[in-house]
CSV table of C-alpha atoms in Angstrom, one decimal:
chain,number,residue,atom,x,y,z
A,1,MET,CA,0.0,0.0,0.0
A,2,ASP,CA,2.8,2.4,0.9
A,3,GLN,CA,4.6,1.7,-2.4
A,4,THR,CA,1.3,2.4,-4.3
A,5,LEU,CA,0.9,5.7,-2.4
A,6,ASP,CA,4.5,6.6,-3.1
A,7,THR,CA,3.9,6.0,-6.8
A,8,LEU,CA,0.7,8.0,-6.8
A,9,LEU,CA,2.4,10.9,-5.1
A,10,GLY,CA,5.6,10.7,-7.0
A,11,PHE,CA,7.8,10.1,-4.0
A,12,ALA,CA,11.4,8.9,-4.4
A,13,PRO,CA,12.5,5.9,-2.4
A,14,ASP,CA,14.2,6.7,0.9
A,15,TYR,CA,17.5,5.3,-0.1
A,16,ASN,CA,17.8,7.8,-2.9
A,17,SER,CA,18.9,10.6,-0.6
A,18,PRO,CA,22.4,12.0,-0.1
A,19,ILE,CA,24.6,9.3,1.5
A,20,PRO,CA,25.2,9.8,5.3
A,21,TYR,CA,28.9,9.4,5.0
A,22,MET,CA,29.7,10.4,8.6
A,23,ARG,CA,27.4,7.8,10.0
A,24,ARG,CA,28.4,5.0,7.6
A,25,THR,CA,32.1,5.7,8.2
A,26,ARG,CA,31.7,5.7,11.9
A,27,GLU,CA,29.7,2.4,11.9
A,28,TYR,CA,32.1,0.8,9.3
A,29,TYR,CA,35.3,1.4,11.3
A,30,ALA,CA,33.6,0.3,14.5
A,31,ALA,CA,32.7,-2.9,12.8
A,32,ILE,CA,36.2,-3.6,11.7
A,33,GLY,CA,37.5,-3.1,15.2
A,34,TYR,CA,38.2,0.6,15.8
A,35,ALA,CA,36.6,1.5,19.1
A,36,THR,CA,37.2,5.2,19.1
A,37,PRO,CA,34.8,7.0,16.6
A,38,TYR,CA,36.4,9.6,14.4
A,39,ARG,CA,35.6,13.2,15.4
A,40,TRP,CA,34.4,15.1,12.3
A,41,ALA,CA,35.1,18.8,12.2
A,42,HIS,CA,32.0,20.7,13.2
A,43,PHE,CA,31.3,24.5,13.0
A,44,LEU,CA,28.0,26.4,13.4
A,45,ALA,CA,29.2,29.4,11.4
A,46,ALA,CA,31.5,30.1,8.5
A,47,PRO,CA,33.7,32.9,7.3
A,48,PHE,CA,32.6,34.7,4.1
A,49,THR,CA,34.4,37.0,1.7
A,50,PRO,CA,32.3,38.5,-1.2
A,51,LEU,CA,33.9,38.8,-4.6
A,52,ARG,CA,35.8,42.0,-5.1
A,53,LYS,CA,35.4,42.0,-8.8
A,54,PRO,CA,33.5,39.9,-11.4
A,55,LEU,CA,34.7,36.4,-12.2
A,56,ARG,CA,35.4,37.4,-15.8
A,57,GLN,CA,38.1,39.7,-14.4
A,58,SER,CA,39.3,37.3,-11.7
A,59,THR,CA,42.2,34.9,-11.4
A,60,VAL,CA,41.1,31.5,-10.2
A,61,ALA,CA,43.2,29.1,-8.1
A,62,LEU,CA,42.5,25.3,-8.1
A,63,ILE,CA,43.1,23.2,-5.0
A,64,THR,CA,42.9,19.4,-5.2
A,65,THR,CA,43.3,16.3,-3.0
A,66,ALA,CA,44.4,14.2,-6.0
A,67,ALA,CA,48.0,13.0,-6.0
A,68,PRO,CA,50.7,13.0,-8.8
A,69,TYR,CA,51.4,9.6,-10.3
A,70,GLN,CA,54.5,8.1,-8.6
A,71,PRO,CA,56.2,5.4,-10.6
A,72,GLY,CA,57.4,2.6,-8.4
A,73,LYS,CA,54.6,3.2,-5.8
A,74,GLY,CA,52.4,0.3,-6.9
A,75,ASP,CA,49.1,0.3,-8.9
A,76,GLN,CA,47.6,3.8,-9.1
A,77,GLY,CA,45.6,3.3,-12.3
A,78,PRO,CA,41.8,2.9,-12.9
A,79,GLY,CA,40.3,0.3,-10.7
A,80,ALA,CA,43.4,0.1,-8.4
A,81,PRO,CA,42.7,-0.9,-4.8
A,82,TYR,CA,43.4,1.6,-2.1
A,83,ASN,CA,47.1,2.4,-2.3
A,84,GLY,CA,48.5,4.0,0.9
A,85,SER,CA,52.0,4.2,-0.6
A,86,ALA,CA,50.8,6.8,-3.1
A,87,LYS,CA,49.7,9.2,-0.4
A,88,PHE,CA,51.3,12.6,0.1
A,89,TYR,CA,51.6,14.5,3.4
A,90,THR,CA,52.8,18.0,2.5
A,91,VAL,CA,51.3,20.6,0.2
A,92,TYR,CA,52.6,20.4,-3.4
A,93,SER,CA,52.0,22.7,-6.4
A,94,GLY,CA,52.0,22.3,-10.2
A,95,ASP,CA,52.1,24.5,-13.3
A,96,THR,CA,48.6,25.0,-14.6
A,97,ALA,CA,50.0,25.7,-18.1
A,98,GLN,CA,51.1,22.0,-18.2
A,99,ASP,CA,49.1,18.8,-18.3
A,100,HIS,CA,49.4,16.6,-15.2
A,101,ASP,CA,48.8,13.0,-14.4
A,102,LEU,CA,46.9,13.2,-11.1
A,103,ARG,CA,45.3,10.1,-9.6
A,104,ILE,CA,43.1,9.1,-6.6
A,105,SER,CA,44.3,5.6,-5.8
A,106,HIS,CA,45.6,6.9,-2.4
A,107,ILE,CA,42.1,7.7,-1.1
A,108,GLY,CA,38.8,6.1,-0.3
A,109,TYR,CA,36.7,7.0,-3.3
A,110,ASP,CA,33.7,4.9,-4.5
A,111,ARG,CA,35.6,2.1,-6.3
A,112,THR,CA,32.3,0.2,-7.1
A,113,HIS,CA,30.7,3.0,-9.1
A,114,THR,CA,33.7,5.1,-10.2
A,115,THR,CA,36.0,3.7,-12.9
A,116,ALA,CA,38.6,6.4,-12.3
A,117,THR,CA,39.3,6.5,-16.1
A,118,ASP,CA,38.7,10.3,-16.5
A,119,SER,CA,40.7,12.7,-14.3
A,120,GLY,CA,38.4,15.5,-15.4
A,121,THR,CA,36.0,14.2,-12.8
A,122,TRP,CA,38.4,15.0,-9.9
A,123,PHE,CA,40.8,17.5,-11.4
A,124,PRO,CA,38.9,20.2,-13.4
A,125,LEU,CA,41.9,22.0,-14.9
A,126,PRO,CA,40.7,21.3,-18.5
A,127,ALA,CA,37.2,22.7,-17.6
A,128,LEU,CA,38.9,25.8,-16.1
A,129,ARG,CA,40.9,26.3,-19.2
A,130,ARG,CA,37.7,26.1,-21.3
A,131,ALA,CA,36.1,28.6,-18.8
A,132,ALA,CA,39.0,31.0,-19.3
A,133,THR,CA,38.8,30.7,-23.1
A,134,SER,CA,35.1,31.4,-23.1
A,135,GLY,CA,35.5,34.4,-20.8
A,136,GLN,CA,33.7,32.9,-17.8
A,137,ILE,CA,36.8,33.6,-15.7
A,138,GLY,CA,39.6,36.1,-16.2
A,139,ALA,CA,42.5,33.6,-15.9
A,140,ILE,CA,43.7,30.5,-14.1
A,141,ALA,CA,46.4,31.1,-11.4
A,142,ALA,CA,49.9,30.0,-12.5
A,143,ARG,CA,49.9,27.1,-10.1
A,144,PHE,CA,47.4,24.6,-8.7
A,145,HIS,CA,47.9,23.2,-5.2
A,146,GLY,CA,47.6,19.8,-3.6
A,147,ALA,CA,46.0,19.6,-0.2
A,148,PRO,CA,47.0,16.5,1.8
A,149,THR,CA,44.2,14.3,3.0
A,150,ASN,CA,45.0,14.4,6.6
A,151,ARG,CA,42.8,12.9,9.4
A,152,SER,CA,44.5,15.3,11.8
A,153,HIS,CA,42.3,18.5,12.0
A,154,ARG,CA,45.2,20.3,13.7
A,155,VAL,CA,47.7,19.6,11.0
A,156,THR,CA,45.3,20.7,8.3
A,157,VAL,CA,44.3,23.9,10.2
A,158,GLU,CA,47.7,24.9,11.6
A,159,THR,CA,50.1,23.7,8.8
A,160,ASP,CA,48.5,22.8,5.5
A,161,ALA,CA,45.8,25.4,5.1
A,162,PRO,CA,48.2,28.3,6.0
A,163,GLU,CA,50.7,27.0,3.5
A,164,ILE,CA,48.0,26.8,0.8
A,165,LEU,CA,46.9,30.3,1.6
A,166,ARG,CA,50.5,31.6,1.3
A,167,ARG,CA,50.9,30.0,-2.2
A,168,VAL,CA,47.5,31.2,-3.4
A,169,GLN,CA,48.3,34.7,-2.3
A,170,GLU,CA,51.8,34.5,-3.8
A,171,ASP,CA,50.1,33.5,-7.1
A,172,GLY,CA,47.8,36.6,-7.0
A,173,ALA,CA,44.6,34.5,-7.1
A,174,ASP,CA,41.3,36.3,-6.5
A,175,VAL,CA,39.2,33.2,-5.8
A,176,ALA,CA,39.7,29.5,-5.2
A,177,VAL,CA,37.9,26.3,-6.4
A,178,VAL,CA,38.5,23.4,-4.0
A,179,VAL,CA,37.8,19.9,-5.2
A,180,PRO,CA,37.8,16.9,-2.7
A,181,ASN,CA,37.3,13.2,-3.4
A,182,CYS,CA,37.1,10.9,-0.4
A,183,PRO,CA,35.2,11.5,2.9
A,184,VAL,CA,38.2,12.9,4.8
A,185,CYS,CA,39.1,14.9,1.6
A,186,HIS,CA,35.8,16.7,2.0
A,187,GLN,CA,36.6,17.7,5.5
A,188,THR,CA,40.2,18.7,4.5
A,189,SER,CA,38.9,20.8,1.6
A,190,THR,CA,36.3,22.5,3.8
A,191,LEU,CA,38.9,23.4,6.4
A,192,VAL,CA,41.1,24.8,3.7
A,193,ALA,CA,38.3,26.8,2.2
A,194,ARG,CA,37.4,28.2,5.6
A,195,HIS,CA,41.0,29.4,6.1
A,196,LEU,CA,41.2,31.0,2.7
A,197,GLU,CA,37.9,32.7,3.2
A,198,ALA,CA,38.8,34.0,6.6
A,199,ASN,CA,41.9,35.6,5.0
A,200,GLY,CA,40.1,37.3,2.1
A,201,ILE,CA,40.0,34.7,-0.6
A,202,PRO,CA,36.4,33.7,-1.8
A,203,THR,CA,36.0,30.0,-2.3
A,204,VAL,CA,33.7,27.3,-3.5
A,205,VAL,CA,34.0,23.6,-2.6
A,206,MET,CA,32.8,21.2,-5.3
A,207,GLY,CA,32.0,17.9,-3.7
A,208,CYS,CA,29.8,14.8,-3.2
A,209,ALA,CA,29.8,14.3,0.6
A,210,LYS,CA,27.1,16.8,1.6
A,211,ASP,CA,26.9,15.9,5.3
A,212,ILE,CA,30.7,16.3,5.9
A,213,VAL,CA,31.0,19.6,4.1
A,214,GLU,CA,27.9,21.1,5.8
A,215,HIS,CA,28.9,19.8,9.2
A,216,ALA,CA,32.2,21.6,8.9
A,217,ALA,CA,30.4,24.7,7.5
A,218,ALA,CA,31.9,25.5,4.1
A,219,PRO,CA,31.3,29.1,3.0
A,220,ARG,CA,30.0,28.0,-0.4
A,221,PHE,CA,29.4,24.4,-1.5
A,222,LEU,CA,28.3,23.0,-4.9
A,223,PHE,CA,26.8,19.5,-4.1
A,224,SER,CA,26.8,16.9,-6.9
A,225,ASP,CA,24.9,13.8,-5.8
A,226,PHE,CA,27.5,11.5,-7.4
A,227,PRO,CA,29.7,8.6,-6.2
A,228,LEU,CA,32.9,9.8,-4.5
A,229,GLY,CA,35.6,10.6,-7.0
A,230,ASN,CA,33.4,12.6,-9.3
A,231,SER,CA,33.2,16.0,-7.6
A,232,ALA,CA,33.9,17.8,-10.9
A,233,GLY,CA,31.3,16.1,-13.0
A,234,LYS,CA,30.4,12.9,-14.8
A,235,PRO,CA,33.2,10.9,-16.4
A,236,HIS,CA,33.8,11.2,-20.2
A,237,ASP,CA,31.1,13.9,-20.3
A,238,VAL,CA,32.6,17.2,-21.2
A,239,ALA,CA,29.3,19.0,-21.2
A,240,ALA,CA,28.5,17.8,-17.7
A,241,GLN,CA,31.9,18.7,-16.4
A,242,ASP,CA,31.6,22.2,-17.9
A,243,GLN,CA,28.1,22.6,-16.4
A,244,THR,CA,29.3,21.5,-13.0
A,245,LEU,CA,32.1,24.0,-13.1
A,246,ALA,CA,29.7,26.7,-14.3
A,247,LEU,CA,27.4,26.1,-11.4
A,248,ALA,CA,30.3,26.4,-9.0
A,249,LEU,CA,31.4,29.6,-10.6
A,250,ARG,CA,27.8,30.9,-10.4
A,251,LEU,CA,27.7,30.1,-6.7
A,252,LEU,CA,30.9,32.0,-6.2
A,253,GLU,CA,29.3,35.1,-7.6
A,254,THR,CA,25.8,34.8,-6.3
A,255,ALA,CA,26.0,33.4,-2.8
A,256,ALA,CA,24.4,36.0,-0.5
A,257,GLY,CA,26.2,34.8,2.6
A,258,PRO,CA,28.1,31.9,4.3
A,259,GLN,CA,27.0,28.3,4.4
A,260,THR,CA,25.3,28.5,1.0
A,261,THR,CA,24.8,25.1,-0.7
A,262,MET,CA,23.7,24.7,-4.3
A,263,GLN,CA,22.7,21.3,-5.6
A,264,SER,CA,23.6,20.3,-9.1
A,265,PRO,CA,20.6,19.2,-11.1
A,266,ILE,CA,22.6,16.5,-12.9
A,267,ARG,CA,21.8,13.0,-11.9
A,268,TRP,CA,24.2,10.1,-11.8
A,269,ASN,CA,21.6,7.7,-13.0
A,270,GLU,CA,17.8,7.2,-12.8
A,271,ASP,CA,17.3,4.8,-9.9
A,272,GLY,CA,20.1,6.0,-7.5
A,273,LYS,CA,20.8,2.4,-6.2
A,274,TRP,CA,24.5,3.1,-6.2
A,275,LYS,CA,23.9,4.9,-2.9
A,276,LEU,CA,23.2,1.6,-1.2
A,277,ASP,CA,26.7,0.3,-1.5
A,278,TYR,CA,29.4,2.6,-0.1
A,279,LEU,CA,30.6,1.4,3.4
A,280,ASN,CA,27.1,0.0,3.9
A,281,LEU,CA,27.3,-2.7,6.6
A,282,GLU,CA,24.0,-4.2,5.3
A,283,GLN,CA,25.9,-5.1,2.1
A,284,ILE,CA,29.2,-6.5,3.7
A,285,GLY,CA,29.6,-9.9,5.3
A,286,GLU,CA,31.7,-10.8,8.4
A,287,ALA,CA,34.5,-12.5,6.3
A,288,GLU,CA,34.8,-9.4,4.1
A,289,LEU,CA,35.0,-7.1,7.1
A,290,LYS,CA,37.8,-9.2,8.6
A,291,ARG,CA,39.7,-9.0,5.3
A,292,ARG,CA,39.2,-5.2,5.1
A,293,ARG,CA,40.6,-4.7,8.6
A,294,GLU,CA,43.7,-6.6,7.7
A,295,GLU,CA,44.1,-4.7,4.4
A,296,PHE,CA,43.5,-1.4,6.2
A,297,ASP,CA,46.3,-2.1,8.7
A,298,ARG,CA,48.6,-3.2,5.8
A,299,GLN,CA,48.0,0.1,3.9
A,300,LYS,CA,48.7,2.2,7.0
A,301,GLU,CA,52.1,0.6,7.1
A,302,LEU,CA,52.7,1.2,3.4
A,303,ALA,CA,51.8,4.9,3.9
A,304,ARG,CA,54.0,5.4,6.9
A,305,PRO,CA,57.3,6.1,5.0
A,306,ASN,CA,55.6,8.9,3.0
A,307,ARG,CA,55.0,10.9,6.2
A,308,THR,CA,58.7,11.8,6.3
A,309,VAL,CA,59.0,12.6,2.5
A,310,LYS,CA,58.7,16.2,1.6
A,311,ALA,CA,56.7,16.9,-1.6
A,312,ALA,CA,58.0,19.3,-4.1
């Protein structure tokens, strides 16, 4: 009877809502043996800096949580399992006039529903170039910057965010587009955006984890209801990537105040059943949970040497 009524009224199924990443992550790690729940960054207010000039006259900085491909650090290609050895722990920068091979094997994106075959979905430098050519923005800053996906709020707030601010200011950027990928990436990106905004740089976060970004109170947030790893648009769909960036840029210009969220109208697919899978304990058996705990511990050890390596 309920299903008949839902059909009559045009209701969507309850599962087809934004994934509750904080709850699922907390329950998942408890299930594989981690007793202390992770403390997600939480703010009730956000800093906010209005644009000082139109975007068509502005220089735009790009901040990403993707990592440069590192030969010799294991499989980092499409479909690669989580690869802790490919992580980076210090801010890095790259020349936006050049093409770059940035990948996301080092983070927990949605490996079931994201093929990771199109870097335009997590690193929108090509879309920004098209926006500059069409006159939507004045220019792209000379460098993009990599934000380490750090579970330590203190390191992000006291070390990484100030370093990114220094580099963005050094580049003369007027605004910043910040693009996360995994759950912790969304927290990191929001903390970075808050720091930039508090220091006079308007920002917009383009992401897929609505609960995490809003919990940490991003100044401006474009929400795409897509699997993690696709914050910049649908793969192999230039029109969708350009539309996603255009929405983010519009939000930069039109947000009336802090904690403004805009939802992209683009849908990943019609039924939304992909949302049932990511870290959903109802879909994971005991044997698989045991295997994942062992693999998680192994990846932590693989990542440990990188903590002492300074990125360029």
